[in-house]
């Protein structure tokens, strides 16, 4: 990719959105969208939106709603990409 504008040429957005809440922490509603992407064919890409207002987590598909939950580290609560 030559620029960040090229990213969306390599992502195929999923068709199903999943609404859920975290087991621990805040009780906000999170919307997850799993996508296929050219650079991670096995796991794909996960986009998580918090309360439908902003991207809360972006990265390889791991099923977690936040990086804080994924790594068990409260310091990552506001980290979108890790």
Short mmCIF file of C-alpha atoms in Angstrom, two decimals, residues 3-34:
data_model
loop_
_atom_site.label_atom_id
_atom_site.label_comp_id
_atom_site.label_asym_id
_atom_site.label_seq_id
_atom_site.Cartn_x
_atom_site.Cartn_y
_atom_site.Cartn_z
CA UNK A 3 -0.91 5.38 1.45
CA UNK A 4 -3.51 4.91 4.17
CA UNK A 5 -6.18 5.61 1.53
CA UNK A 6 -5.33 2.21 -0.01
CA UNK A 7 -6.38 0.25 3.10
CA UNK A 8 -10.04 -0.02 2.12
CA UNK A 9 -9.04 -1.56 -1.23
CA UNK A 10 -7.81 -4.58 0.79
CA UNK A 11 -10.75 -5.01 3.20
CA UNK A 12 -14.02 -6.79 2.51
CA UNK A 13 -16.56 -5.59 5.08
CA UNK A 14 -18.61 -8.29 6.77
CA UNK A 15 -22.37 -8.53 6.44
CA UNK A 16 -23.33 -9.27 10.04
CA UNK A 17 -23.14 -6.93 13.01
CA UNK A 18 -23.11 -8.27 16.57
CA UNK A 19 -24.35 -6.22 19.51
CA UNK A 20 -23.05 -7.11 22.96
CA UNK A 21 -21.87 -5.80 26.30
CA UNK A 22 -18.64 -6.46 28.18
CA UNK A 23 -18.63 -9.02 30.97
CA UNK A 24 -16.66 -6.59 33.15
CA UNK A 25 -16.13 -2.83 33.07
CA UNK A 26 -18.63 -0.46 31.54
CA UNK A 27 -22.00 -1.72 30.39
CA UNK A 28 -22.04 0.21 27.11
CA UNK A 29 -23.35 -1.43 23.96
CA UNK A 30 -20.64 -2.52 21.53
CA UNK A 31 -21.18 -3.38 17.87
CA UNK A 32 -18.68 -5.80 16.31
CA UNK A 33 -18.09 -6.26 12.59
CA UNK A 34 -15.74 -8.98 11.39
#
